[in-house]
Amino acid sequence: MSIRRDLSFLADDRKEKLDLYEPSERAADVKSPAVVIIHGGGWVKGDKNREREYVTGTSLAKAGYVCISINYETRSGKRWPNNLHDCKNAVRWLRVNAEKLKVDPDRIGVIGGSAGGHLALMVAYTGDQSRYSPEGPYPGVSDKVGACVDMYGITNLLTRKVAQEDGTPTEELKEHRLFSGSREKYPAKWRNASPVSHVSKDSPPTLIYHGTADEVVDRDQSKELHRALQAAGAESTLRMIPGAGHAWPLKTSKFDFTGEVTAFFDKHLVKSSTAAKKVNVTKKPNVLFISVDDLNDWEGALGGNALAQTPHMDRLFSQGTLFTNAHCSQAVCNASRNSLLSGIHPSSSGWYGSTTDMRNSYDRVMGDHKMLPQHFRDNGYRTMAVGKVFHQGVSDYKDKTDDFWDETGPKYKVKGELLERGHGYGGKHFYPFPKEGSQITNHYGMSHRDGNSLCAGPLDREDMPDGKMYDEMIAEWAIEKLDEDHQEPFFLAVGFVRPHVPFTAPRKFFDLYDPKKIVIPEIPENEMEDIPVMGKSIAYGTIKGGDHHAVVSLSDSYWRELIHGYLACVSFVDDQVGRVIEALEKSGHAEDTIVVLWSDHGQHLGEKHTWRKQTLWEEATQVPLFFKVPGKKGAKSDQVVSLLDIYPTLVDLCGLPEAPKLEGESLLPLIINPETSRGRPVLNTWYYGNHAVRSNDWRYIRYRDGSEELYDHRNDPGEHTNLAGNPEFSSIIAEHEKWLPEKDVLPPGKTEWNSDKLDRRVEDWKSNDSIPDWLQ
């Protein structure tokens, strides 16, 4: 890239100049998008070549943008609206010189920080409005822009507050130095100079950054703007950066937003598909959408268990972007999958666990919004599915299955003796059970049949319907589809069932592991001592007397046997994933197919004295999440991300129209640059009103009774020490609780919250002083 400094863009007698940043290599027939960079300085000082502006200009120029960083009028008595006019004239200068600069005049954006953010927003929201546009020196030239990035800018002069040192806004209103006259005497003037006053449905897309510890521009300014844009129906993304103060550039020692900003401008200023340009795809890519049920981080690439043998997934993970800190919305199959596929969080939909409730409220919750496969189908894709994609297979909604899929694979048929081994366990796709049936039921009797799936054992071919596990049938069907010629782009969903309980798999996968080398998780004796009673109620599980009590009481070896079974199932499903990926590589579709691999939630194996996924702790919420995008090399991102982000990411990557109700954020900036920092934590929910907020370094849990947990993942990745009662961490809690829902949607059919089994268990324990010893 090259820089030319102090070029004139205003009248000849003006001292205010611009610096021009240009890409070093451009084809002669290519016209570049452009960005105007506006400096901060409280409207009274600042410079076009400060660190923030320089980092922005060089970063965007290296990404193919022509950038101009400008100085504007800052003299007292002449600032407003002359400073705004100067910024608009910079946009006009780009258009007047578009041919010479090889700039596309229809693709111009604006970015600014602090007072520069205020001016950038004013430019964006008052484009071509004669009341706010200058008369010269470029009469008749448009000053409209197509996208805006605002960094901690002032958005409403009338509501701007004084902030405390930690960034907490007070009730005291703050004065300014933009123009003379008080808000009480000249409210219209203050209002008209506030970007939020000019928001409309036609406002250009806006990306807003703000540090939570900003003591100069209170963080409520950005939140107010974001709400106004959303209410107007304009596109807005708000990124609150935990602990960040005021006036920082796009890239610091703690974070790097250059990739995200570039991706934002790419999306809104590049005429053709952003994803197509970034990943060298010339037509809509295919999507191979692989889900693995109950898979935690026990893969070699994620290091959750040193014994785990997963060569096929490890190889795949080396070929794209592996998100090592990904989490589900709710750690149970139906809620997690319907959240991912709808793009809506359970606390917004009320879909906490009952599939019947989901069916009954589908039209109300979804409205004109569509499930992910339907959105692809309605936009030119051939959609195919096999296995467990939704909770109950290829669909949880029989009357809508044909809206989702053009073609679906076979179900698993289990009969006779093989079915009897499960003692009536629901969901035939989870079979077969161990040779002798469930160890839980065999040992404790049918009174414990609620836990009969918590069992493990190797299988021979005669123990499987037609000699095959369901996951093997799923892989075979997917391979057949990949071998076919497709005249239109395809979306192929492949939903593997293992390692979901029961932990059964072909014997050779059990033989991969030496039982003597299997170790149980390291758990302190007082592991449950600092857990609130609601957390204990969740950990209890479903088996009569409690899951963990049943496991450790069955035999001295059963804990290890279950871990052995889980490891075998992980290796078994890894083998099936490998078969499908190998078929893709041989099919001729590999160069134009996006591969996504995800799990709906994790799985406890005795940690926190629990054996389910249904908790708010790390083992339950953390999942593998992987994207292989043509043209992108292998990399890892440790930024905390959500399964809710899958839907908007695929929309971005495939150039589809935006869907109206998505609550996640596209991961495209992290795929482009995995080192990009992301300030938004993930919200996990378990039943109504129980939440965890997982940020990069912390997990904060708030139960519906107000009790809390806090874990420092930098020093306590196993979440053994609850810090919530330590006043030293009150500011950390305060920062995380801001991400809790303002209001939880009640489960469908309820008009008020009463109680559920968790509450009733707690009440019983308290009234009888009967919390089990193993949960004390």
XYZ file of C-alpha atoms in Angstrom, residues 8 275 350 470 547 616 637 679:
8
model
C -6.285 19.428 -0.536
C -17.816 -14.511 0.919
C -39.537 -19.985 25.242
C -27.239 -46.306 12.585
C -27.061 -40.136 38.677
C -24.765 -24.614 33.019
C -9.753 -19.144 17.149
C -16.232 -8.872 22.901
